[in-house]
């Protein structure tokens, strides 16, 4: 018997909300809504069980490694689209900064103001539309959203040179050059499309991957995400220069190679995602445009009733807050570490990215032997120990790099199991709403510490801030462990 095909025990009204076709054999459990079924069913490990024991396959053995997901053609299509999309996302910011530097920044002028405006245009849609986008994603085809958002982002990037050329001699809007206003507008639209892409991507994973393989699938996704951060930010500028060189060698003009690289990456992602088959149930046209406020309330109510999902979201919020704070604190550490300059803080952040990639690989290969709660608690303890170590060895470069790397490794032990918990615990009809809310909360968790960490470091010092972060992490881990006991 294929345990992956066992149907979840949910009340009849909720069964009507689920897709008719379930090729991935996904299981979803709303613990607060469970009732006893009168129909005999085969017992199977549920998402809630994942908090107590590891995932078991039909032969009684834990699922091992990446083999199963790498043999899944639908996951490969989703993952392949992610590779090109993530690379385009990271290089996009490098491209915009390059355009600001070449087109708008004065010779004796700091670029900080320009970049701050750019980052605001990139961040505002996440706050405004993060939750709302998830409501619509629940009603729309996940595949259609994934393909369309990448296609439109590609088109927006590719038309930037044309728009800049058409408006190069226009009068400024007050103090704002028209070309820069166009860059801000395009960035706002690209970020808005990303708010729809993110929950659709997360909701699509459980549609194409069996529950026992979700941990490995999320590990691959996290590894790819961190690799794109390292590659995109570290070699983005050389990649853009190489693209311009190749474009010139092919007879092109005006340095269009940079935009072609980024826009083309979005387009390739869109084409790859056309191969994806989620076998979702289509919604009736009259239900495709929901009552946004009531659906948002449904999502919040679902989080209130499902403590597994709520606890996992709390853990992810703490995790992203710590790494956002680390982004600011790394600048200060680079400033006080001998033989290192403040502008070289990227080396410290890259060590954290390497650590997350290592942790994701280890979880994908061996994590199925442990429960999600165990992995999360181990991760919290390890993160707290790493943060305490950073408070002690603040100026020793070798130890700082090692501790930031271990912080990334243990962070993966928290993030990946908790993301998998949200996927397996959330009913299919609620995934867009929940992931939209998650996207919104995570963006706030990434934004607030950027301001608060710098202020806290100024008043209480670097060591005290690291100790405070360690206390928050361990408190969150213990609270989640206590609340998740079945």
JSON list of N, CA, C and O in Angstrom, two decimals, residues 314-326 356 375-391 402-416 418 465-477:
[
{"chain": "A", "resi": 314, "resn": "UNK", "atom": "N", "xyz": [5.95, 31.62, 14.25]},
{"chain": "A", "resi": 314, "resn": "UNK", "atom": "CA", "xyz": [6.70, 32.35, 15.28]},
{"chain": "A", "resi": 314, "resn": "UNK", "atom": "C", "xyz": [8.19, 32.06, 15.18]},
{"chain": "A", "resi": 314, "resn": "UNK", "atom": "O", "xyz": [9.03, 32.97, 15.23]},
{"chain": "A", "resi": 315, "resn": "UNK", "atom": "N", "xyz": [8.54, 30.79, 14.99]},
{"chain": "A", "resi": 315, "resn": "UNK", "atom": "CA", "xyz": [9.94, 30.41, 14.87]},
{"chain": "A", "resi": 315, "resn": "UNK", "atom": "C", "xyz": [10.59, 31.05, 13.64]},
{"chain": "A", "resi": 315, "resn": "UNK", "atom": "O", "xyz": [11.72, 31.53, 13.70]},
{"chain": "A", "resi": 316, "resn": "UNK", "atom": "N", "xyz": [9.87, 31.05, 12.53]},
{"chain": "A", "resi": 316, "resn": "UNK", "atom": "CA", "xyz": [10.41, 31.65, 11.31]},
{"chain": "A", "resi": 316, "resn": "UNK", "atom": "C", "xyz": [10.58, 33.16, 11.48]},
{"chain": "A", "resi": 316, "resn": "UNK", "atom": "O", "xyz": [11.55, 33.74, 10.98]},
{"chain": "A", "resi": 317, "resn": "UNK", "atom": "N", "xyz": [9.65, 33.80, 12.19]},
{"chain": "A", "resi": 317, "resn": "UNK", "atom": "CA", "xyz": [9.76, 35.24, 12.43]},
{"chain": "A", "resi": 317, "resn": "UNK", "atom": "C", "xyz": [11.03, 35.55, 13.23]},
{"chain": "A", "resi": 317, "resn": "UNK", "atom": "O", "xyz": [11.77, 36.48, 12.90]},
{"chain": "A", "resi": 318, "resn": "UNK", "atom": "N", "xyz": [11.26, 34.77, 14.29]},
{"chain": "A", "resi": 318, "resn": "UNK", "atom": "CA", "xyz": [12.47, 34.98, 15.10]},
{"chain": "A", "resi": 318, "resn": "UNK", "atom": "C", "xyz": [13.72, 34.73, 14.26]},
{"chain": "A", "resi": 318, "resn": "UNK", "atom": "O", "xyz": [14.69, 35.49, 14.31]},
{"chain": "A", "resi": 319, "resn": "UNK", "atom": "N", "xyz": [13.69, 33.66, 13.46]},
{"chain": "A", "resi": 319, "resn": "UNK", "atom": "CA", "xyz": [14.86, 33.31, 12.63]},
{"chain": "A", "resi": 319, "resn": "UNK", "atom": "C", "xyz": [15.21, 34.44, 11.67]},
{"chain": "A", "resi": 319, "resn": "UNK", "atom": "O", "xyz": [16.37, 34.87, 11.61]},
{"chain": "A", "resi": 320, "resn": "UNK", "atom": "N", "xyz": [14.22, 34.94, 10.93]},
{"chain": "A", "resi": 320, "resn": "UNK", "atom": "CA", "xyz": [14.49, 35.99, 9.95]},
{"chain": "A", "resi": 320, "resn": "UNK", "atom": "C", "xyz": [14.88, 37.30, 10.65]},
{"chain": "A", "resi": 320, "resn": "UNK", "atom": "O", "xyz": [15.68, 38.07, 10.11]},
{"chain": "A", "resi": 321, "resn": "UNK", "atom": "N", "xyz": [14.34, 37.55, 11.82]},
{"chain": "A", "resi": 321, "resn": "UNK", "atom": "CA", "xyz": [14.71, 38.75, 12.56]},
{"chain": "A", "resi": 321, "resn": "UNK", "atom": "C", "xyz": [16.17, 38.70, 12.97]},
{"chain": "A", "resi": 321, "resn": "UNK", "atom": "O", "xyz": [16.89, 39.71, 12.89]},
{"chain": "A", "resi": 322, "resn": "UNK", "atom": "N", "xyz": [16.64, 37.53, 13.41]},
{"chain": "A", "resi": 322, "resn": "UNK", "atom": "CA", "xyz": [18.04, 37.37, 13.81]},
{"chain": "A", "resi": 322, "resn": "UNK", "atom": "C", "xyz": [18.97, 37.62, 12.63]},
{"chain": "A", "resi": 322, "resn": "UNK", "atom": "O", "xyz": [19.97, 38.35, 12.74]},
{"chain": "A", "resi": 323, "resn": "UNK", "atom": "N", "xyz": [18.64, 37.05, 11.47]},
{"chain": "A", "resi": 323, "resn": "UNK", "atom": "CA", "xyz": [19.53, 37.22, 10.32]},
{"chain": "A", "resi": 323, "resn": "UNK", "atom": "C", "xyz": [19.44, 38.63, 9.74]},
{"chain": "A", "resi": 323, "resn": "UNK", "atom": "O", "xyz": [20.42, 39.13, 9.18]},
{"chain": "A", "resi": 324, "resn": "UNK", "atom": "N", "xyz": [18.29, 39.28, 9.88]},
{"chain": "A", "resi": 324, "resn": "UNK", "atom": "CA", "xyz": [18.21, 40.68, 9.47]},
{"chain": "A", "resi": 324, "resn": "UNK", "atom": "C", "xyz": [19.07, 41.55, 10.39]},
{"chain": "A", "resi": 324, "resn": "UNK", "atom": "O", "xyz": [19.79, 42.45, 9.92]},
{"chain": "A", "resi": 325, "resn": "UNK", "atom": "N", "xyz": [19.01, 41.28, 11.69]},
{"chain": "A", "resi": 325, "resn": "UNK", "atom": "CA", "xyz": [19.86, 42.02, 12.63]},
{"chain": "A", "resi": 325, "resn": "UNK", "atom": "C", "xyz": [21.34, 41.76, 12.35]},
{"chain": "A", "resi": 325, "resn": "UNK", "atom": "O", "xyz": [22.18, 42.68, 12.44]},
{"chain": "A", "resi": 326, "resn": "UNK", "atom": "N", "xyz": [21.66, 40.52, 11.98]},
{"chain": "A", "resi": 326, "resn": "UNK", "atom": "CA", "xyz": [23.05, 40.17, 11.67]},
{"chain": "A", "resi": 326, "resn": "UNK", "atom": "C", "xyz": [23.58, 40.98, 10.50]},
{"chain": "A", "resi": 326, "resn": "UNK", "atom": "O", "xyz": [24.77, 41.33, 10.46]},
{"chain": "A", "resi": 356, "resn": "UNK", "atom": "N", "xyz": [24.03, 28.03, 6.08]},
{"chain": "A", "resi": 356, "resn": "UNK", "atom": "CA", "xyz": [22.65, 27.63, 5.79]},
{"chain": "A", "resi": 356, "resn": "UNK", "atom": "C", "xyz": [22.63, 26.56, 4.70]},
{"chain": "A", "resi": 356, "resn": "UNK", "atom": "O", "xyz": [21.86, 25.59, 4.78]},
{"chain": "A", "resi": 375, "resn": "UNK", "atom": "N", "xyz": [14.38, 18.88, 15.61]},
{"chain": "A", "resi": 375, "resn": "UNK", "atom": "CA", "xyz": [15.32, 19.64, 14.78]},
{"chain": "A", "resi": 375, "resn": "UNK", "atom": "C", "xyz": [15.27, 21.12, 15.14]},
{"chain": "A", "resi": 375, "resn": "UNK", "atom": "O", "xyz": [16.31, 21.79, 15.25]},
{"chain": "A", "resi": 376, "resn": "UNK", "atom": "N", "xyz": [14.06, 21.64, 15.34]},
{"chain": "A", "resi": 376, "resn": "UNK", "atom": "CA", "xyz": [13.91, 23.06, 15.67]},
{"chain": "A", "resi": 376, "resn": "UNK", "atom": "C", "xyz": [14.56, 23.39, 17.01]},
{"chain": "A", "resi": 376, "resn": "UNK", "atom": "O", "xyz": [15.24, 24.41, 17.15]},
{"chain": "A", "resi": 377, "resn": "UNK", "atom": "N", "xyz": [14.35, 22.53, 18.01]},
{"chain": "A", "resi": 377, "resn": "UNK", "atom": "CA", "xyz": [14.93, 22.79, 19.33]},
{"chain": "A", "resi": 377, "resn": "UNK", "atom": "C", "xyz": [16.45, 22.72, 19.28]},
{"chain": "A", "resi": 377, "resn": "UNK", "atom": "O", "xyz": [17.14, 23.58, 19.84]},
{"chain": "A", "resi": 378, "resn": "UNK", "atom": "N", "xyz": [17.00, 21.70, 18.58]},
{"chain": "A", "resi": 378, "resn": "UNK", "atom": "CA", "xyz": [18.45, 21.62, 18.40]},
{"chain": "A", "resi": 378, "resn": "UNK", "atom": "C", "xyz": [18.97, 22.88, 17.71]},
{"chain": "A", "resi": 378, "resn": "UNK", "atom": "O", "xyz": [20.00, 23.45, 18.10]},
{"chain": "A", "resi": 379, "resn": "UNK", "atom": "N", "xyz": [18.23, 23.32, 16.69]},
{"chain": "A", "resi": 379, "resn": "UNK", "atom": "CA", "xyz": [18.64, 24.52, 15.97]},
{"chain": "A", "resi": 379, "resn": "UNK", "atom": "C", "xyz": [18.65, 25.76, 16.84]},
{"chain": "A", "resi": 379, "resn": "UNK", "atom": "O", "xyz": [19.58, 26.57, 16.77]},
{"chain": "A", "resi": 380, "resn": "UNK", "atom": "N", "xyz": [17.63, 25.91, 17.68]},
{"chain": "A", "resi": 380, "resn": "UNK", "atom": "CA", "xyz": [17.56, 27.08, 18.57]},
{"chain": "A", "resi": 380, "resn": "UNK", "atom": "C", "xyz": [18.72, 27.08, 19.57]},
{"chain": "A", "resi": 380, "resn": "UNK", "atom": "O", "xyz": [19.34, 28.12, 19.82]},
{"chain": "A", "resi": 381, "resn": "UNK", "atom": "N", "xyz": [19.00, 25.92, 20.15]},
{"chain": "A", "resi": 381, "resn": "UNK", "atom": "CA", "xyz": [20.11, 25.81, 21.10]},
{"chain": "A", "resi": 381, "resn": "UNK", "atom": "C", "xyz": [21.42, 26.16, 20.40]},
{"chain": "A", "resi": 381, "resn": "UNK", "atom": "O", "xyz": [22.25, 26.91, 20.93]},
{"chain": "A", "resi": 382, "resn": "UNK", "atom": "N", "xyz": [21.63, 25.60, 19.20]},
{"chain": "A", "resi": 382, "resn": "UNK", "atom": "CA", "xyz": [22.86, 25.88, 18.46]},
{"chain": "A", "resi": 382, "resn": "UNK", "atom": "C", "xyz": [22.99, 27.33, 18.06]},
{"chain": "A", "resi": 382, "resn": "UNK", "atom": "O", "xyz": [24.07, 27.93, 18.13]},
{"chain": "A", "resi": 383, "resn": "UNK", "atom": "N", "xyz": [21.87, 27.95, 17.62]},
{"chain": "A", "resi": 383, "resn": "UNK", "atom": "CA", "xyz": [21.90, 29.37, 17.27]},
{"chain": "A", "resi": 383, "resn": "UNK", "atom": "C", "xyz": [22.25, 30.22, 18.48]},
{"chain": "A", "resi": 383, "resn": "UNK", "atom": "O", "xyz": [23.05, 31.16, 18.38]},
{"chain": "A", "resi": 384, "resn": "UNK", "atom": "N", "xyz": [21.62, 29.91, 19.63]},
{"chain": "A", "resi": 384, "resn": "UNK", "atom": "CA", "xyz": [21.89, 30.68, 20.85]},
{"chain": "A", "resi": 384, "resn": "UNK", "atom": "C", "xyz": [23.36, 30.55, 21.24]},
{"chain": "A", "resi": 384, "resn": "UNK", "atom": "O", "xyz": [24.00, 31.55, 21.61]},
{"chain": "A", "resi": 385, "resn": "UNK", "atom": "N", "xyz": [23.91, 29.33, 21.15]},
{"chain": "A", "resi": 385, "resn": "UNK", "atom": "CA", "xyz": [25.33, 29.14, 21.49]},
{"chain": "A", "resi": 385, "resn": "UNK", "atom": "C", "xyz": [26.23, 29.92, 20.54]},
{"chain": "A", "resi": 385, "resn": "UNK", "atom": "O", "xyz": [27.22, 30.53, 20.96]},
{"chain": "A", "resi": 386, "resn": "UNK", "atom": "N", "xyz": [25.88, 29.95, 19.25]},
{"chain": "A", "resi": 386, "resn": "UNK", "atom": "CA", "xyz": [26.68, 30.70, 18.27]},
{"chain": "A", "resi": 386, "resn": "UNK", "atom": "C", "xyz": [26.63, 32.19, 18.54]},
{"chain": "A", "resi": 386, "resn": "UNK", "atom": "O", "xyz": [27.64, 32.89, 18.44]},
{"chain": "A", "resi": 387, "resn": "UNK", "atom": "N", "xyz": [25.43, 32.70, 18.88]},
{"chain": "A", "resi": 387, "resn": "UNK", "atom": "CA", "xyz": [25.29, 34.13, 19.18]},
{"chain": "A", "resi": 387, "resn": "UNK", "atom": "C", "xyz": [26.06, 34.51, 20.44]},
{"chain": "A", "resi": 387, "resn": "UNK", "atom": "O", "xyz": [26.68, 35.57, 20.51]},
{"chain": "A", "resi": 388, "resn": "UNK", "atom": "N", "xyz": [26.04, 33.64, 21.46]},
{"chain": "A", "resi": 388, "resn": "UNK", "atom": "CA", "xyz": [26.83, 33.90, 22.67]},
{"chain": "A", "resi": 388, "resn": "UNK", "atom": "C", "xyz": [28.31, 33.92, 22.33]},
{"chain": "A", "resi": 388, "resn": "UNK", "atom": "O", "xyz": [29.07, 34.76, 22.81]},
{"chain": "A", "resi": 389, "resn": "UNK", "atom": "N", "xyz": [28.73, 32.97, 21.46]},
{"chain": "A", "resi": 389, "resn": "UNK", "atom": "CA", "xyz": [30.13, 32.95, 21.03]},
{"chain": "A", "resi": 389, "resn": "UNK", "atom": "C", "xyz": [30.52, 34.23, 20.31]},
{"chain": "A", "resi": 389, "resn": "UNK", "atom": "O", "xyz": [31.61, 34.77, 20.52]},
{"chain": "A", "resi": 390, "resn": "UNK", "atom": "N", "xyz": [29.61, 34.77, 19.48]},
{"chain": "A", "resi": 390, "resn": "UNK", "atom": "CA", "xyz": [29.89, 36.02, 18.77]},
{"chain": "A", "resi": 390, "resn": "UNK", "atom": "C", "xyz": [30.01, 37.19, 19.74]},
{"chain": "A", "resi": 390, "resn": "UNK", "atom": "O", "xyz": [30.77, 38.13, 19.49]},
{"chain": "A", "resi": 391, "resn": "UNK", "atom": "N", "xyz": [29.27, 37.14, 20.85]},
{"chain": "A", "resi": 391, "resn": "UNK", "atom": "CA", "xyz": [29.38, 38.22, 21.84]},
{"chain": "A", "resi": 391, "resn": "UNK", "atom": "C", "xyz": [30.71, 38.19, 22.57]},
{"chain": "A", "resi": 391, "resn": "UNK", "atom": "O", "xyz": [31.17, 39.21, 23.07]},
{"chain": "A", "resi": 402, "resn": "UNK", "atom": "N", "xyz": [33.75, 31.27, 11.73]},
{"chain": "A", "resi": 402, "resn": "UNK", "atom": "CA", "xyz": [33.29, 29.94, 12.13]},
{"chain": "A", "resi": 402, "resn": "UNK", "atom": "C", "xyz": [31.93, 30.02, 12.83]},
{"chain": "A", "resi": 402, "resn": "UNK", "atom": "O", "xyz": [31.02, 29.23, 12.55]},
{"chain": "A", "resi": 403, "resn": "UNK", "atom": "N", "xyz": [31.78, 30.99, 13.74]},
{"chain": "A", "resi": 403, "resn": "UNK", "atom": "CA", "xyz": [30.54, 31.12, 14.49]},
{"chain": "A", "resi": 403, "resn": "UNK", "atom": "C", "xyz": [29.38, 31.56, 13.60]},
{"chain": "A", "resi": 403, "resn": "UNK", "atom": "O", "xyz": [28.24, 31.09, 13.78]},
{"chain": "A", "resi": 404, "resn": "UNK", "atom": "N", "xyz": [29.63, 32.45, 12.66]},
{"chain": "A", "resi": 404, "resn": "UNK", "atom": "CA", "xyz": [28.57, 32.86, 11.73]},
{"chain": "A", "resi": 404, "resn": "UNK", "atom": "C", "xyz": [28.16, 31.68, 10.85]},
{"chain": "A", "resi": 404, "resn": "UNK", "atom": "O", "xyz": [26.98, 31.50, 10.55]},
{"chain": "A", "resi": 405, "resn": "UNK", "atom": "N", "xyz": [29.14, 30.86, 10.46]},
{"chain": "A", "resi": 405, "resn": "UNK", "atom": "CA", "xyz": [28.82, 29.67, 9.67]},
{"chain": "A", "resi": 405, "resn": "UNK", "atom": "C", "xyz": [27.95, 28.70, 10.47]},
{"chain": "A", "resi": 405, "resn": "UNK", "atom": "O", "xyz": [26.95, 28.18, 9.96]},
{"chain": "A", "resi": 406, "resn": "UNK", "atom": "N", "xyz": [28.33, 28.44, 11.73]},
{"chain": "A", "resi": 406, "resn": "UNK", "atom": "CA", "xyz": [27.52, 27.54, 12.56]},
{"chain": "A", "resi": 406, "resn": "UNK", "atom": "C", "xyz": [26.15, 28.13, 12.84]},
{"chain": "A", "resi": 406, "resn": "UNK", "atom": "O", "xyz": [25.15, 27.39, 12.94]},
{"chain": "A", "resi": 407, "resn": "UNK", "atom": "N", "xyz": [26.06, 29.46, 12.94]},
{"chain": "A", "resi": 407, "resn": "UNK", "atom": "CA", "xyz": [24.76, 30.11, 13.10]},
{"chain": "A", "resi": 407, "resn": "UNK", "atom": "C", "xyz": [23.87, 29.79, 11.90]},
{"chain": "A", "resi": 407, "resn": "UNK", "atom": "O", "xyz": [22.67, 29.51, 12.05]},
{"chain": "A", "resi": 408, "resn": "UNK", "atom": "N", "xyz": [24.46, 29.81, 10.70]},
{"chain": "A", "resi": 408, "resn": "UNK", "atom": "CA", "xyz": [23.70, 29.45, 9.50]},
{"chain": "A", "resi": 408, "resn": "UNK", "atom": "C", "xyz": [23.28, 27.99, 9.50]},
{"chain": "A", "resi": 408, "resn": "UNK", "atom": "O", "xyz": [22.15, 27.66, 9.13]},
{"chain": "A", "resi": 409, "resn": "UNK", "atom": "N", "xyz": [24.19, 27.10, 9.92]},
{"chain": "A", "resi": 409, "resn": "UNK", "atom": "CA", "xyz": [23.87, 25.67, 9.95]},
{"chain": "A", "resi": 409, "resn": "UNK", "atom": "C", "xyz": [22.68, 25.41, 10.88]},
{"chain": "A", "resi": 409, "resn": "UNK", "atom": "O", "xyz": [21.70, 24.74, 10.51]},
{"chain": "A", "resi": 410, "resn": "UNK", "atom": "N", "xyz": [22.75, 25.95, 12.10]},
{"chain": "A", "resi": 410, "resn": "UNK", "atom": "CA", "xyz": [21.67, 25.73, 13.05]},
{"chain": "A", "resi": 410, "resn": "UNK", "atom": "C", "xyz": [20.40, 26.49, 12.66]},
{"chain": "A", "resi": 410, "resn": "UNK", "atom": "O", "xyz": [19.29, 26.05, 12.97]},
{"chain": "A", "resi": 411, "resn": "UNK", "atom": "N", "xyz": [20.56, 27.62, 11.96]},
{"chain": "A", "resi": 411, "resn": "UNK", "atom": "CA", "xyz": [19.39, 28.33, 11.45]},
{"chain": "A", "resi": 411, "resn": "UNK", "atom": "C", "xyz": [18.61, 27.49, 10.47]},
{"chain": "A", "resi": 411, "resn": "UNK", "atom": "O", "xyz": [17.37, 27.53, 10.45]},
{"chain": "A", "resi": 412, "resn": "UNK", "atom": "N", "xyz": [19.32, 26.71, 9.65]},
{"chain": "A", "resi": 412, "resn": "UNK", "atom": "CA", "xyz": [18.66, 25.81, 8.71]},
{"chain": "A", "resi": 412, "resn": "UNK", "atom": "C", "xyz": [17.85, 24.75, 9.46]},
{"chain": "A", "resi": 412, "resn": "UNK", "atom": "O", "xyz": [16.78, 24.33, 9.00]},
{"chain": "A", "resi": 413, "resn": "UNK", "atom": "N", "xyz": [18.35, 24.30, 10.62]},
{"chain": "A", "resi": 413, "resn": "UNK", "atom": "CA", "xyz": [17.64, 23.31, 11.42]},
{"chain": "A", "resi": 413, "resn": "UNK", "atom": "C", "xyz": [16.33, 23.84, 11.96]},
{"chain": "A", "resi": 413, "resn": "UNK", "atom": "O", "xyz": [15.43, 23.08, 12.30]},
{"chain": "A", "resi": 414, "resn": "UNK", "atom": "N", "xyz": [16.23, 25.16, 12.08]},
{"chain": "A", "resi": 414, "resn": "UNK", "atom": "CA", "xyz": [14.98, 25.78, 12.50]},
{"chain": "A", "resi": 414, "resn": "UNK", "atom": "C", "xyz": [14.09, 26.06, 11.29]},
{"chain": "A", "resi": 414, "resn": "UNK", "atom": "O", "xyz": [12.91, 25.68, 11.26]},
{"chain": "A", "resi": 415, "resn": "UNK", "atom": "N", "xyz": [14.64, 26.73, 10.28]},
{"chain": "A", "resi": 415, "resn": "UNK", "atom": "CA", "xyz": [13.83, 27.24, 9.18]},
{"chain": "A", "resi": 415, "resn": "UNK", "atom": "C", "xyz": [13.19, 26.17, 8.32]},
{"chain": "A", "resi": 415, "resn": "UNK", "atom": "O", "xyz": [11.99, 26.24, 8.00]},
{"chain": "A", "resi": 416, "resn": "UNK", "atom": "N", "xyz": [13.95, 25.15, 7.94]},
{"chain": "A", "resi": 416, "resn": "UNK", "atom": "CA", "xyz": [13.43, 24.16, 6.98]},
{"chain": "A", "resi": 416, "resn": "UNK", "atom": "C", "xyz": [12.34, 23.29, 7.60]},
{"chain": "A", "resi": 416, "resn": "UNK", "atom": "O", "xyz": [11.27, 23.13, 7.01]},
{"chain": "A", "resi": 418, "resn": "UNK", "atom": "N", "xyz": [10.37, 24.05, 10.08]},
{"chain": "A", "resi": 418, "resn": "UNK", "atom": "CA", "xyz": [9.21, 24.89, 10.36]},
{"chain": "A", "resi": 418, "resn": "UNK", "atom": "C", "xyz": [8.46, 25.24, 9.07]},
{"chain": "A", "resi": 418, "resn": "UNK", "atom": "O", "xyz": [7.23, 25.28, 9.05]},
{"chain": "A", "resi": 465, "resn": "UNK", "atom": "N", "xyz": [23.85, 43.15, 22.48]},
{"chain": "A", "resi": 465, "resn": "UNK", "atom": "CA", "xyz": [22.86, 42.85, 21.45]},
{"chain": "A", "resi": 465, "resn": "UNK", "atom": "C", "xyz": [22.89, 41.37, 21.09]},
{"chain": "A", "resi": 465, "resn": "UNK", "atom": "O", "xyz": [21.84, 40.71, 20.97]},
{"chain": "A", "resi": 466, "resn": "UNK", "atom": "N", "xyz": [24.10, 40.81, 20.93]},
{"chain": "A", "resi": 466, "resn": "UNK", "atom": "CA", "xyz": [24.21, 39.37, 20.62]},
{"chain": "A", "resi": 466, "resn": "UNK", "atom": "C", "xyz": [23.63, 38.53, 21.76]},
{"chain": "A", "resi": 466, "resn": "UNK", "atom": "O", "xyz": [22.96, 37.52, 21.51]},
{"chain": "A", "resi": 467, "resn": "UNK", "atom": "N", "xyz": [23.89, 38.91, 22.99]},
{"chain": "A", "resi": 467, "resn": "UNK", "atom": "CA", "xyz": [23.34, 38.16, 24.13]},
{"chain": "A", "resi": 467, "resn": "UNK", "atom": "C", "xyz": [21.81, 38.26, 24.14]},
{"chain": "A", "resi": 467, "resn": "UNK", "atom": "O", "xyz": [21.12, 37.28, 24.45]},
{"chain": "A", "resi": 468, "resn": "UNK", "atom": "N", "xyz": [21.29, 39.43, 23.83]},
{"chain": "A", "resi": 468, "resn": "UNK", "atom": "CA", "xyz": [19.84, 39.60, 23.76]},
{"chain": "A", "resi": 468, "resn": "UNK", "atom": "C", "xyz": [19.21, 38.74, 22.69]},
{"chain": "A", "resi": 468, "resn": "UNK", "atom": "O", "xyz": [18.16, 38.11, 22.89]},
{"chain": "A", "resi": 469, "resn": "UNK", "atom": "N", "xyz": [19.85, 38.69, 21.51]},
{"chain": "A", "resi": 469, "resn": "UNK", "atom": "CA", "xyz": [19.35, 37.84, 20.43]},
{"chain": "A", "resi": 469, "resn": "UNK", "atom": "C", "xyz": [19.38, 36.37, 20.84]},
{"chain": "A", "resi": 469, "resn": "UNK", "atom": "O", "xyz": [18.45, 35.60, 20.53]},
{"chain": "A", "resi": 470, "resn": "UNK", "atom": "N", "xyz": [20.44, 35.96, 21.53]},
{"chain": "A", "resi": 470, "resn": "UNK", "atom": "CA", "xyz": [20.53, 34.57, 22.00]},
{"chain": "A", "resi": 470, "resn": "UNK", "atom": "C", "xyz": [19.39, 34.25, 22.95]},
{"chain": "A", "resi": 470, "resn": "UNK", "atom": "O", "xyz": [18.79, 33.17, 22.87]},
{"chain": "A", "resi": 471, "resn": "UNK", "atom": "N", "xyz": [19.06, 35.17, 23.85]},
{"chain": "A", "resi": 471, "resn": "UNK", "atom": "CA", "xyz": [17.96, 34.96, 24.79]},
{"chain": "A", "resi": 471, "resn": "UNK", "atom": "C", "xyz": [16.62, 34.83, 24.07]},
{"chain": "A", "resi": 471, "resn": "UNK", "atom": "O", "xyz": [15.79, 33.98, 24.42]},
{"chain": "A", "resi": 472, "resn": "UNK", "atom": "N", "xyz": [16.42, 35.66, 23.04]},
{"chain": "A", "resi": 472, "resn": "UNK", "atom": "CA", "xyz": [15.17, 35.60, 22.27]},
{"chain": "A", "resi": 472, "resn": "UNK", "atom": "C", "xyz": [15.05, 34.26, 21.55]},
{"chain": "A", "resi": 472, "resn": "UNK", "atom": "O", "xyz": [13.99, 33.62, 21.55]},
{"chain": "A", "resi": 473, "resn": "UNK", "atom": "N", "xyz": [16.15, 33.81, 20.93]},
{"chain": "A", "resi": 473, "resn": "UNK", "atom": "CA", "xyz": [16.13, 32.55, 20.18]},
{"chain": "A", "resi": 473, "resn": "UNK", "atom": "C", "xyz": [15.82, 31.37, 21.09]},
{"chain": "A", "resi": 473, "resn": "UNK", "atom": "O", "xyz": [14.96, 30.53, 20.78]},
{"chain": "A", "resi": 474, "resn": "UNK", "atom": "N", "xyz": [16.51, 31.27, 22.21]},
{"chain": "A", "resi": 474, "resn": "UNK", "atom": "CA", "xyz": [16.31, 30.12, 23.09]},
{"chain": "A", "resi": 474, "resn": "UNK", "atom": "C", "xyz": [14.93, 30.17, 23.73]},
{"chain": "A", "resi": 474, "resn": "UNK", "atom": "O", "xyz": [14.28, 29.12, 23.91]},
{"chain": "A", "resi": 475, "resn": "UNK", "atom": "N", "xyz": [14.43, 31.36, 24.04]},
{"chain": "A", "resi": 475, "resn": "UNK", "atom": "CA", "xyz": [13.08, 31.48, 24.60]},
{"chain": "A", "resi": 475, "resn": "UNK", "atom": "C", "xyz": [12.03, 31.04, 23.59]},
{"chain": "A", "resi": 475, "resn": "UNK", "atom": "O", "xyz": [11.09, 30.31, 23.93]},
{"chain": "A", "resi": 476, "resn": "UNK", "atom": "N", "xyz": [12.20, 31.46, 22.33]},
{"chain": "A", "resi": 476, "resn": "UNK", "atom": "CA", "xyz": [11.27, 31.05, 21.28]},
{"chain": "A", "resi": 476, "resn": "UNK", "atom": "C", "xyz": [11.30, 29.55, 21.06]},
{"chain": "A", "resi": 476, "resn": "UNK", "atom": "O", "xyz": [10.25, 28.92, 20.86]},
{"chain": "A", "resi": 477, "resn": "UNK", "atom": "N", "xyz": [12.50, 28.94, 21.11]},
{"chain": "A", "resi": 477, "resn": "UNK", "atom": "CA", "xyz": [12.61, 27.50, 20.93]},
{"chain": "A", "resi": 477, "resn": "UNK", "atom": "C", "xyz": [11.93, 26.73, 22.03]},
{"chain": "A", "resi": 477, "resn": "UNK", "atom": "O", "xyz": [11.20, 25.75, 21.77]}
]
